[in-house]
Coordinates of C-alpha atoms in Angstrom, one line a residue:
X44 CA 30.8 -79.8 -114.3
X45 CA 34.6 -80.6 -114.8
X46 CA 35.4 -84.1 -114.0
X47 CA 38.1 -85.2 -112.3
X48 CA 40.7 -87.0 -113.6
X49 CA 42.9 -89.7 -112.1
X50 CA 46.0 -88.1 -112.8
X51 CA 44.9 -85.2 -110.2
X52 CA 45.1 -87.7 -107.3
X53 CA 48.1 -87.7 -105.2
X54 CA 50.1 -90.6 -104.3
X55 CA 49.9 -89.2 -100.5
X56 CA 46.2 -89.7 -100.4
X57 CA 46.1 -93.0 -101.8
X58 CA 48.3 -94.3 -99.2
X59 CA 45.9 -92.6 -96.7
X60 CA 42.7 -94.5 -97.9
X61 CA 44.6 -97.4 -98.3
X62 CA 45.2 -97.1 -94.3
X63 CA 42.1 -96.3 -93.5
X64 CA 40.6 -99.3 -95.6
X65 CA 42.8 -102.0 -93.3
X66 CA 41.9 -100.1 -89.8
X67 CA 38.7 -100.9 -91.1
X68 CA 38.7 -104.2 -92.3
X69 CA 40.7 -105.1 -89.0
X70 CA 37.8 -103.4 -87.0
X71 CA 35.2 -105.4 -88.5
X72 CA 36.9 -108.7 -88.0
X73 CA 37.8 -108.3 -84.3
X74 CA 34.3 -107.4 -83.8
X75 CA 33.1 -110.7 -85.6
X76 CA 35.7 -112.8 -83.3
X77 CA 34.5 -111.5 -80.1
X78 CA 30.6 -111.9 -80.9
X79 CA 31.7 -115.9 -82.2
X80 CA 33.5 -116.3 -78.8
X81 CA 30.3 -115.2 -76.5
X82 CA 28.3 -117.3 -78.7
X83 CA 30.5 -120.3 -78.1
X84 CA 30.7 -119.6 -74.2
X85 CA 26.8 -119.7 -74.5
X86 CA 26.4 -122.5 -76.2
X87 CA 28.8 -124.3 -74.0
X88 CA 26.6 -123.2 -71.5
X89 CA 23.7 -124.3 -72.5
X90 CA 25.0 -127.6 -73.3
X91 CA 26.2 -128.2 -69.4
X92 CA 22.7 -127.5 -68.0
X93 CA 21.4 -129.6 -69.8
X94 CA 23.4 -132.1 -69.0
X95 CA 23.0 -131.0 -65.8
X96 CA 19.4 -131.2 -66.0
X97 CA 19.6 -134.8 -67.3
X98 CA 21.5 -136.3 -64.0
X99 CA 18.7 -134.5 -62.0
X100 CA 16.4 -136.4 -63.8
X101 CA 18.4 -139.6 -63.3
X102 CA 18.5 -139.0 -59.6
X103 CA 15.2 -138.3 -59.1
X104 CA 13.7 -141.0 -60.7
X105 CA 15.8 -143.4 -58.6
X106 CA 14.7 -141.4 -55.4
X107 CA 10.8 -142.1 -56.3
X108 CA 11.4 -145.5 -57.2
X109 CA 12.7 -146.3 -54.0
X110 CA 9.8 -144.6 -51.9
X111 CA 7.5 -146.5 -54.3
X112 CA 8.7 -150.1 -53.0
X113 CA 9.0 -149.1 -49.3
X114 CA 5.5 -147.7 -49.3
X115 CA 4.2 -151.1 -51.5
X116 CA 5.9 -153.0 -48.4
X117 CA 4.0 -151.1 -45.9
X118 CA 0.9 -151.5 -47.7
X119 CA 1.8 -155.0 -47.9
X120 CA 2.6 -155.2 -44.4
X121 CA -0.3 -153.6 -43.2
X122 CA -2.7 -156.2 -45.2
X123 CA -0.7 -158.8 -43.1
X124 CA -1.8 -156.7 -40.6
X125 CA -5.2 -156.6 -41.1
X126 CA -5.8 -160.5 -42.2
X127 CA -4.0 -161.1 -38.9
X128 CA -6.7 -159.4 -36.9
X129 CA -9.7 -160.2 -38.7
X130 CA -8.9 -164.0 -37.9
X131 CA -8.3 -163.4 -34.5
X132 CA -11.8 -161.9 -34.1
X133 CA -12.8 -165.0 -36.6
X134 CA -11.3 -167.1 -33.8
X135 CA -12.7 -165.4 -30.5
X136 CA -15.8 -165.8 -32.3
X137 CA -15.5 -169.0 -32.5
X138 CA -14.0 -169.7 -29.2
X139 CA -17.2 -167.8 -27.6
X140 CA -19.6 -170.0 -29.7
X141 CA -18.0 -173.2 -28.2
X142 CA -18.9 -171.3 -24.5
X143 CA -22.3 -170.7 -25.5
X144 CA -22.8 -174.1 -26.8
X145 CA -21.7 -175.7 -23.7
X146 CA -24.5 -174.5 -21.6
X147 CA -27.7 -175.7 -22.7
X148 CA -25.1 -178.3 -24.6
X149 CA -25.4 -178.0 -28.3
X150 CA -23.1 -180.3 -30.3
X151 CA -23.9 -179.3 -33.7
X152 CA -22.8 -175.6 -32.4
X153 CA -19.8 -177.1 -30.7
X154 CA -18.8 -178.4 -33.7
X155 CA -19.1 -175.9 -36.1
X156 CA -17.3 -173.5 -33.7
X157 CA -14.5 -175.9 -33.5
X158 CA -14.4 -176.9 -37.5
X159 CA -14.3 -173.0 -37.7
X160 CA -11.7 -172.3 -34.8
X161 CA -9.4 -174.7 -36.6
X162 CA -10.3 -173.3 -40.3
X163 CA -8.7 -169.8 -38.5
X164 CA -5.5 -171.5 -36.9
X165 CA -4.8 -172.7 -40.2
X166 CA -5.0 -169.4 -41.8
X167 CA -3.0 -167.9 -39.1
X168 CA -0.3 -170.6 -39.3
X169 CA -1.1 -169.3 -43.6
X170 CA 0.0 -165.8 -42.9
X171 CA 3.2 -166.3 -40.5
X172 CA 4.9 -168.6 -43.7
X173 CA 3.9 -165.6 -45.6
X174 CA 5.4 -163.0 -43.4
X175 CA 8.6 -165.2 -42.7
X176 CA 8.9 -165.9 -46.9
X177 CA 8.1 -162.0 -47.4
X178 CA 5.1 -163.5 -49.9
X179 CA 3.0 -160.5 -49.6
X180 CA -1.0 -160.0 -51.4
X181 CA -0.1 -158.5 -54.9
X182 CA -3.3 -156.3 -54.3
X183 CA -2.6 -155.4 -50.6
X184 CA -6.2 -152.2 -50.7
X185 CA -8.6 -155.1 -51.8
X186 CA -7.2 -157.3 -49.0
X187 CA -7.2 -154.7 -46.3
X188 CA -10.7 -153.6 -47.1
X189 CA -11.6 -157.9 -47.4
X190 CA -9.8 -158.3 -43.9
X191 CA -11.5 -155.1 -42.5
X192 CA -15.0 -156.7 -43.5
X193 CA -13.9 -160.3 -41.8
X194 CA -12.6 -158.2 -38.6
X195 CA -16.3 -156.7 -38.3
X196 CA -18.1 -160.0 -39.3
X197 CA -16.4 -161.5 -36.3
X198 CA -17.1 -159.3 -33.9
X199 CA -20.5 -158.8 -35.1
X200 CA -21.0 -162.6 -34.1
X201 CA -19.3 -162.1 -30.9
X202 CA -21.7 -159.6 -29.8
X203 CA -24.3 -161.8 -30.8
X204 CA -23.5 -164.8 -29.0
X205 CA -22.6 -162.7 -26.1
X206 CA -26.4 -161.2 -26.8
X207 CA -27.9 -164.9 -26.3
X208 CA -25.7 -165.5 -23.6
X209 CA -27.1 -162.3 -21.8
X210 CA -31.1 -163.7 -22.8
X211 CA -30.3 -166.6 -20.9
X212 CA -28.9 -165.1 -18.0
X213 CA -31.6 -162.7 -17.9
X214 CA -33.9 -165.7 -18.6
X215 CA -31.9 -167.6 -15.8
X216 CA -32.3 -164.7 -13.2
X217 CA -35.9 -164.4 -14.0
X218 CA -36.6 -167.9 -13.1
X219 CA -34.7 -167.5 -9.9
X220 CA -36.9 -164.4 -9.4
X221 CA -40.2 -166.0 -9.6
X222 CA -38.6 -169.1 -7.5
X223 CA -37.6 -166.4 -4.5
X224 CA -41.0 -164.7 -5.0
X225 CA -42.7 -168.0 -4.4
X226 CA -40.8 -168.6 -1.1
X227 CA -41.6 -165.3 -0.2
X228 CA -45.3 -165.9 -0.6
X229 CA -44.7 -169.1 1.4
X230 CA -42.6 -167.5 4.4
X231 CA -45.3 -164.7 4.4
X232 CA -48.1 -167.5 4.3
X233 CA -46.2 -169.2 6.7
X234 CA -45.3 -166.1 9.0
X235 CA -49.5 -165.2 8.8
X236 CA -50.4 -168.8 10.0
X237 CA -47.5 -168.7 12.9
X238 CA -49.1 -165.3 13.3
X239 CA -52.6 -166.1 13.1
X240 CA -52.0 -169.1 15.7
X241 CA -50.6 -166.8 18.4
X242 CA -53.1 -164.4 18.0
X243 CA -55.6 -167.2 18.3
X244 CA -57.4 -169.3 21.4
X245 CA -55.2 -171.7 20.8
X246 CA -52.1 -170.7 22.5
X247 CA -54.0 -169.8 25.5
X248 CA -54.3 -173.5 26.2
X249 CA -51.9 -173.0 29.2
X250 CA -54.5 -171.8 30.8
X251 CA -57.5 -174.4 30.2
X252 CA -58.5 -176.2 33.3
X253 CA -57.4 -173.3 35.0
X254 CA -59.6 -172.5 38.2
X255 CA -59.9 -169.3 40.3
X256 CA -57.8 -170.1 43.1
X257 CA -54.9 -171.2 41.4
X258 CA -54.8 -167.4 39.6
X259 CA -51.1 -166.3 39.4
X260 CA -49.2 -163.4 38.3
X261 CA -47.5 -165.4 35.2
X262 CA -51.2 -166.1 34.3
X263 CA -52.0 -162.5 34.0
X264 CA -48.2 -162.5 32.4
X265 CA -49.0 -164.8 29.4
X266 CA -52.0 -163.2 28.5
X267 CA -50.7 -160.0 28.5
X268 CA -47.9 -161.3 26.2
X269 CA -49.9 -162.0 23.9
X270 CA -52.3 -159.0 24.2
X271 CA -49.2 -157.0 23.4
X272 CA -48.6 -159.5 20.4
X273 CA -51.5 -158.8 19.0
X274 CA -51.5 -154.7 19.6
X275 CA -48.1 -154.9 16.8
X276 CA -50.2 -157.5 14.7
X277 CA -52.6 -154.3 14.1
X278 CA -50.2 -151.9 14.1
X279 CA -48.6 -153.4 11.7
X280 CA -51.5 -154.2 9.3
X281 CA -52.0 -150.0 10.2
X282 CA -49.2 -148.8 8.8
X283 CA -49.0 -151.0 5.6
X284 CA -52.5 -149.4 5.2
X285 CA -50.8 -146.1 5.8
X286 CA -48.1 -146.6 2.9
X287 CA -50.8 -148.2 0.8
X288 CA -52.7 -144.7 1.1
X289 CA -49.3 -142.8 0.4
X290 CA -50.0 -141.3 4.2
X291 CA -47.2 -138.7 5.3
X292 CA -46.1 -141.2 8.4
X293 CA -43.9 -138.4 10.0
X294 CA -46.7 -135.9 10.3
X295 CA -49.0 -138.6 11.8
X296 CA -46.6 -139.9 14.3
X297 CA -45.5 -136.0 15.3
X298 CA -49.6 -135.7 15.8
X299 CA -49.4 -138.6 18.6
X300 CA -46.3 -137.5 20.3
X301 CA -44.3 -134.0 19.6
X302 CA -41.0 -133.4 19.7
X303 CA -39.8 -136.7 20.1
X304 CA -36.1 -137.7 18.8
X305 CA -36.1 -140.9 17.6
X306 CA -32.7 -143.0 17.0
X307 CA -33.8 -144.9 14.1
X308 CA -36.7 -144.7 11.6
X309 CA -38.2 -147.9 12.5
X310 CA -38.9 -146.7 15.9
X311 CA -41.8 -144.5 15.0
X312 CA -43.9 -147.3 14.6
X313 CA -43.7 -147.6 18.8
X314 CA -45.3 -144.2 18.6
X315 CA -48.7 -146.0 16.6
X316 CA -48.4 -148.4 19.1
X317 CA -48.6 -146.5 22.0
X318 CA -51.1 -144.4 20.3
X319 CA -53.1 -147.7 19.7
X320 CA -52.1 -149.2 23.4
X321 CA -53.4 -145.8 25.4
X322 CA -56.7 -146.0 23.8
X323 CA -57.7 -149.6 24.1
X324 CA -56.4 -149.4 28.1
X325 CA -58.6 -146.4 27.9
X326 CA -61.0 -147.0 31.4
X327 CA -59.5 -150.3 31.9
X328 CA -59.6 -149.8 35.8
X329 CA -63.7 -149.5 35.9
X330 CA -64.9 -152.8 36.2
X331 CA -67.1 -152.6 33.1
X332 CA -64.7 -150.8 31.2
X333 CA -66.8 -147.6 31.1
X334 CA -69.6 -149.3 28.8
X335 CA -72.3 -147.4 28.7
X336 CA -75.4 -149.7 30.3
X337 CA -73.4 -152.1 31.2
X338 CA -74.7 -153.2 34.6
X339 CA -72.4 -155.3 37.2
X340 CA -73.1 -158.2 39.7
X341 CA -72.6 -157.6 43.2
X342 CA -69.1 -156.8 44.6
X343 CA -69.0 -160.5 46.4
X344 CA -69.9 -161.8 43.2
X345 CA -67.5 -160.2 40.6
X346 CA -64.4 -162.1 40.6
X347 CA -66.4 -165.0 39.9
X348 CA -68.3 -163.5 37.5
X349 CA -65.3 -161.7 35.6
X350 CA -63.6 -165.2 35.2
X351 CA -66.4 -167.0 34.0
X352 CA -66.3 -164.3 31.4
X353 CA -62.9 -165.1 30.6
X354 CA -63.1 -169.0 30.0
X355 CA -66.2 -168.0 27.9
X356 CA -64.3 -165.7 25.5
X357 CA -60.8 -167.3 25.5
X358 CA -61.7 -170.3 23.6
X359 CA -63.9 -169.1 20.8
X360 CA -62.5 -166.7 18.2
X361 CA -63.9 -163.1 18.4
X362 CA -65.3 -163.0 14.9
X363 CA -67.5 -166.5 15.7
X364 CA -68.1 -164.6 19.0
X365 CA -69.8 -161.8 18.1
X366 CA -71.8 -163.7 15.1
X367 CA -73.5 -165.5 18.2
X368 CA -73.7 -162.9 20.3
X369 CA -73.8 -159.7 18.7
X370 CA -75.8 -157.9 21.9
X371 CA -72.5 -158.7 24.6
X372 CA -70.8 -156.8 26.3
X373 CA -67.6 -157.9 24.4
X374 CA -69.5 -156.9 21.1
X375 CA -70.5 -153.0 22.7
X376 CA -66.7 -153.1 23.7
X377 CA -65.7 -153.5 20.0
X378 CA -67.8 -151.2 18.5
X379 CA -67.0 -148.7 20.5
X380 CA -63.5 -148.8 20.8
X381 CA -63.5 -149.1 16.9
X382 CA -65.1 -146.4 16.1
X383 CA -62.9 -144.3 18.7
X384 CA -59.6 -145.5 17.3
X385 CA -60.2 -145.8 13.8
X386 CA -60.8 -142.0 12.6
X387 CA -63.4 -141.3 9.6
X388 CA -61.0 -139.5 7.3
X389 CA -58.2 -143.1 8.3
X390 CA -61.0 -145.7 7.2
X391 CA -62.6 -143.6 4.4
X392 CA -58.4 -143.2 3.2
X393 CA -57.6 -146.6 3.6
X394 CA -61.1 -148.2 1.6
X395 CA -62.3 -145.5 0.0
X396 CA -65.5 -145.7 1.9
X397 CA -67.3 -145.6 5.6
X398 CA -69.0 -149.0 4.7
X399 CA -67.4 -150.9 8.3
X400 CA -68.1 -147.4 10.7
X401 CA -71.7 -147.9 8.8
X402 CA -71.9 -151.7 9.7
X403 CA -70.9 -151.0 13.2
X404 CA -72.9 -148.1 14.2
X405 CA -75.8 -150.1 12.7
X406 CA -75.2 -152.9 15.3
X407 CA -73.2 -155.5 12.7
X408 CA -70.2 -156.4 12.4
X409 CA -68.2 -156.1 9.0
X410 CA -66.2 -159.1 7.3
X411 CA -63.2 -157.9 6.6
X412 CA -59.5 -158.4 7.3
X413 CA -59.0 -155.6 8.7
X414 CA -62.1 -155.3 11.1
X415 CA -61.1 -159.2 12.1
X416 CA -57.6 -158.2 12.9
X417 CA -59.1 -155.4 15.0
X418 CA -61.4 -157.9 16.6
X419 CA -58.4 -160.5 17.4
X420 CA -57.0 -157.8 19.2
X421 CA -59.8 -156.3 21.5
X422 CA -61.1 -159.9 22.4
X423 CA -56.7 -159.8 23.9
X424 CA -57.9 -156.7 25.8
X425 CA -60.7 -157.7 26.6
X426 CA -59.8 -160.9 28.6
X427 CA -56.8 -159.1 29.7
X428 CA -59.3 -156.9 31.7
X429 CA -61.8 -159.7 33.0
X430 CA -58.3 -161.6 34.1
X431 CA -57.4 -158.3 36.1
X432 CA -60.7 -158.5 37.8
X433 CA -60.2 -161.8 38.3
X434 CA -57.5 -161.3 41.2
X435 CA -58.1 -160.1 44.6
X436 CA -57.2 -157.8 45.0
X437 CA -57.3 -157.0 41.6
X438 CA -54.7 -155.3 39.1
X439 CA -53.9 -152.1 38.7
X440 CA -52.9 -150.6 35.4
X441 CA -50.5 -147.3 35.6
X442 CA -48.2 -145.7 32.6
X443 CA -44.9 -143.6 33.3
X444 CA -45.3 -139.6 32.6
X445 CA -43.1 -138.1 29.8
X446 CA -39.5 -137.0 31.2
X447 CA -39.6 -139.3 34.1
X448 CA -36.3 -140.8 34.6
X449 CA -35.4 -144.3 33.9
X450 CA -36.2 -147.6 36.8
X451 CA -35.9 -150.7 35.7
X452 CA -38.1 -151.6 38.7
X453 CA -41.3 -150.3 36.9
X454 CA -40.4 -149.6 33.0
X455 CA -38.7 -151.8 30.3
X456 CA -37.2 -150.2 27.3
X457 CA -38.5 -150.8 24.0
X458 CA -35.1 -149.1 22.2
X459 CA -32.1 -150.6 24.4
X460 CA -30.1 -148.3 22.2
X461 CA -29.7 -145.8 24.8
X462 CA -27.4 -147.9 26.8
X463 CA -25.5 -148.9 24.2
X464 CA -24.7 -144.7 23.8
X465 CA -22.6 -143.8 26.9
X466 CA -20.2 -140.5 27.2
X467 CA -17.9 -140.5 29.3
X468 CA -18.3 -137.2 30.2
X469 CA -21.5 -136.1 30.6
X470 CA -23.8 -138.6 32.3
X471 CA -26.8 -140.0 30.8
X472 CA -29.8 -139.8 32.0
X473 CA -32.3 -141.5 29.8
X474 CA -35.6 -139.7 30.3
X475 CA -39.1 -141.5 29.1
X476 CA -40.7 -140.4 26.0
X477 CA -43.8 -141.8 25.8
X478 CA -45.1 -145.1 27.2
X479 CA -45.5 -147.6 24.7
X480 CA -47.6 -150.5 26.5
X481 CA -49.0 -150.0 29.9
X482 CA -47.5 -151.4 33.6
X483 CA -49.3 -153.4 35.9
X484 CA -49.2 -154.3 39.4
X485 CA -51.2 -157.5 41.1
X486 CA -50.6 -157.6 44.8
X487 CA -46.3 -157.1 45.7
X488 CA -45.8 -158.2 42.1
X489 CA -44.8 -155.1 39.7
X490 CA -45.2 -156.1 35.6
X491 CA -43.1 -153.1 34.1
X492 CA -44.8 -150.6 31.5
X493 CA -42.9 -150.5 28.6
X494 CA -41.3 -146.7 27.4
X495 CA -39.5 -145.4 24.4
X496 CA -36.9 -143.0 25.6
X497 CA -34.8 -140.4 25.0
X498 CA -31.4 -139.1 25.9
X499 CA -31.4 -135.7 28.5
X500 CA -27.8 -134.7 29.2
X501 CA -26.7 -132.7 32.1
X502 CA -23.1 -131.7 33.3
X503 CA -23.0 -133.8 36.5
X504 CA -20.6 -134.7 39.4
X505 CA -20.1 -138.3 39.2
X506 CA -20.3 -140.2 41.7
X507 CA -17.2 -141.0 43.3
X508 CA -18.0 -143.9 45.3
X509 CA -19.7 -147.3 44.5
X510 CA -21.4 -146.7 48.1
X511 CA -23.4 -143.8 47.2
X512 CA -24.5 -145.9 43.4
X513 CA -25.6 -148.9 45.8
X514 CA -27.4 -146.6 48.3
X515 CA -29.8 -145.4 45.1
X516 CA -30.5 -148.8 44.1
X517 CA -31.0 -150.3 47.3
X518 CA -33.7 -146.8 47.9
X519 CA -35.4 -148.0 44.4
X520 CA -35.6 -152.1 46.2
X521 CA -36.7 -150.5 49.0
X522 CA -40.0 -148.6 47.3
X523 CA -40.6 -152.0 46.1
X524 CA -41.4 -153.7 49.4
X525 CA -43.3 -150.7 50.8
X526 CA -45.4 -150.7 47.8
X527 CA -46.3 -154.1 48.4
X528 CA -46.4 -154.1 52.5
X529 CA -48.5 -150.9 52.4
X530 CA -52.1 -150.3 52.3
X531 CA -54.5 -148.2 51.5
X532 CA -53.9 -148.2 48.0
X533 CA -56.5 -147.0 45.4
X534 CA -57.1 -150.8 44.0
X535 CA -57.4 -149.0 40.6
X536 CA -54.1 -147.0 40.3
X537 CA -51.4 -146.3 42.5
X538 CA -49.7 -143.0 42.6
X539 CA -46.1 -143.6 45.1
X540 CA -44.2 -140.6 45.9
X541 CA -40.8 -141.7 47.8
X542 CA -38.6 -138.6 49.3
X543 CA -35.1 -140.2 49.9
X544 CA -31.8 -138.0 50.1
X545 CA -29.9 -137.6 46.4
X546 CA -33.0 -139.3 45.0
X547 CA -34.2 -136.4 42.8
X548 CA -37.6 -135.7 41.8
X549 CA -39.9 -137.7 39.6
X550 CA -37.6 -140.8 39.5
X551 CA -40.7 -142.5 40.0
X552 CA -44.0 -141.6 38.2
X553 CA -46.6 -144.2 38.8
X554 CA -50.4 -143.1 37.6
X555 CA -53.3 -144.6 36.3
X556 CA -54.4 -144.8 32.9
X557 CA -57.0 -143.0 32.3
X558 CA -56.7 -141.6 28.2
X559 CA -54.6 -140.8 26.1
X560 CA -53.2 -137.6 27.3

């Protein structure tokens, strides 16, 4: 191969590599500047965030250390808080002892509570010299939980002492309990012997020394006053009996008398009573109150005989009176009057047994409350009938038929209720429900039958002059003194039937008793 040799290179082409050899030296140096300036602008960079970061930091940590002291001062704060509360409850516990102690008085618990009570004020006095000098707990979640535990320990005794004091209220109220209880027992004894003294001879002492001729209406009065008394007595003792049983009192008394409104509950006792009333009247116009057997003395002779029966029965109690004579005709009287008002299925609900029907119909006489309370009260009818025959002429006995309107001449109202009840528009016309206790008449003198009534309203013209009102009553006056001038009467009941203009129908309904209808 032929080499080359140096003097075959021109001086043209050296210049030209020579050119080409700065272009690129140049080149590569610019290229070396530019990279050193990025790397300097990112250094620089660099640098300023981190500098950047750093104040960041700076303010951060500032920012956390002042929400680290406000929240230690709430925390601080609130264990103030809860110190203050816990020694209020401390002291109202305290304050309730000293209550407590006062009544029974206790002075060792008076004077704890107090020693206490003042321990607290000074702790309270404690905690406002620590609030005022900002000298706060240095572990404020120990004290909180320490003051929330004192708080509960406080009220804990509170509730305890209010406990006791509760006891001895209830104690307290218990005592006054059994004290009422015992006066009730007394006013009950008491009421039973005021009771047991009217019902007895005793208060028919008006009428000892009394002699036949000087027989008056307000004899017969009195000792149908009591006879009534005594009636309620038993009805009474009837429908405790009735509760006692658990008896459905409604469906008994709608038995007796149907359809009746009644304008308080109370009031359906009056239908017992009348119940009671119509059956032991039952024949009390036959001079030996239809007893079978029962012979009578001569019609000359009876009025004496009839009130020698009276003073023998009035002052001897029935139950002594039918020990000794067992075989009378007061005894036959209660047997069967017994056995007719008491029903089996009432006596075998009230006892649980027939035992007094079986004493009875066996010709003895039980010894029991009941059956002497029932005895109290027939002996009452019983005189009241030899009384009657007493008189001559002798009494009559009548009762007022249901829907009868009212007269104050012959009936008295057992529920004065239904004049207390007036409308102005639409008269009144209180109509009789049932009669209660019997009327009686002894010669001109009326004793008016006593009636439950009720209310019938009718669209009526008033009357529109006091004349025509006065002309009604003076009519009723008037019936009055021709019952007592005329005669002819059936000496045993009385029927009157007055026809007087603009008096309407059945204003008047007189009859004898003769059952219970």
């Amino acid at each position: 191969m032929e080499s080359v040799k140096p003097s075959a290179v021109t001086p043209s082409k050296k210049l030209a590599r020579s050119f080409a050899k700065v272009l690129h030296l140049r080149a590569l140096i610019g290229i070396a500047s530019v990279d050193g300036l990025k790397n300097a602008v990112s250094d620089a960079n660099l640098k300023d965030e981190a500098n950047m970061g750093k104040t960041t930091l700076n303010w951060s940590e500032s920012f956390n250390k002042d929400d680290d002291e406000e929240f230690q001062e709430r925390v601080a704060q609130e264990a103030l808080l809860a110190k203050l509360f816990a020694s209020i409850s401390i002291v109202k516990a305290a304050y309730a002892q000293i209550q407590y102690a006062q009544s029974p008085f206790d002075p060792d618990g008076i004077e704890a509570a107090d020693q206490l009570l003042v321990s607290e004020l000074k702790n309270l006095s404690e905690l406002k010299q620590c609030y005022l000098k900002k000298q706060f707990d240095p572990s404020p979640e120990t004290a909180i939980l320490a003051a929330e535990s004192k708080e509960l320990e406080g009220v804990i005794k509170t509730y305890e002492i209010m406990g006791k004091k509760l006891e001895s209220q209830v104690l307290l109220k218990d005592s006054e309990i059994m004290f009422l209880r015992e006066k009730l027992e007394e006013a009950n004894k008491h009421n039973k012997s005021i009771e047991k003294r009217l019902n007895q001879s005793g208060q028919l002492s008006v009428l000892d020394n009394l002699h036949i001729s000087g027989l008056s209406p307000s004899h017969f009065i009195t000792v149908l006053r009591h006879t009534v008394r005594s009636i309620r007595s038993f009805v009474r003792l009837i429908v405790d009996e009735m509760r006692s049983a658990n008896w459905d009192i409604d469906a008994a008394v709608d038995a007796i008398q149907k359809d009746v409104v009644y304008w308080i509950e109370d009031h359906k006792c009056f239908t017992i009573e009348s119940f009671v009333s119509m059956e032991m009247f039952d024949a009390f116009h036959f001079p030996n109150f239809s007893l079978p057997n029962e012979s009578l003395p001569d019609r000359n002779k009876r009025q004496q005989w009839f009130f020698g029966r009276f003073n023998e029965l009035k002052s001897m109690k029935a139950k002594d009176f039918l020990a000794e004579k067992p075989r009378s005709s007061f005894a036959k009287f209660c047997r069967i009057k017994y056995l007719r008002l008491v029903h089996p299925k009432m006596e075998s609900s009230f006892f649980g047994n027939l035992s007094q029907r079986n004493l009875l119909s066996a010709g003895e006489f039980p010894d029991t409350a009941f059956f002497t309370s029932f005895a109290e009260m027939a002996k009452r009818v019983y005189l009241l009938h030899c009384l009657a025959f007493s008189f001559e002429p002798q009494a009559s006995i009548f009762q007022i038929g249901r829907g009868c309107r009212f007269s104050d001449v012959y009936m008295e109202s057992v529920n004065d209720e239904m004049f207390l009840h007036s409308d102005q528009t639409v008269e009144s016309d209180p109509q009789v429900a049932f009669t209660v206790v019997p009327g009686f008449r002894i010669g001109k003198t009326v004793i008016q039958c006593q009636v439950y009534l009720s209310q019938h309203q009718t669209k009526v013209k008033k009357f529109t002059s006091m004349k025509q009102r006065k002309g009604k009553d003076m009519a009723i006056a008037w019936l009055s003194v021709l019952w007592g001038l005329t005669s002819g009467f059936d000496q045993w009941g009385i029927l009157v039937l007055l026809l007087i203009k603009d008096i309407p129908p059945n204003f008047v309904d007189i009859r004898p008793v003769t059952g219970i209808v």
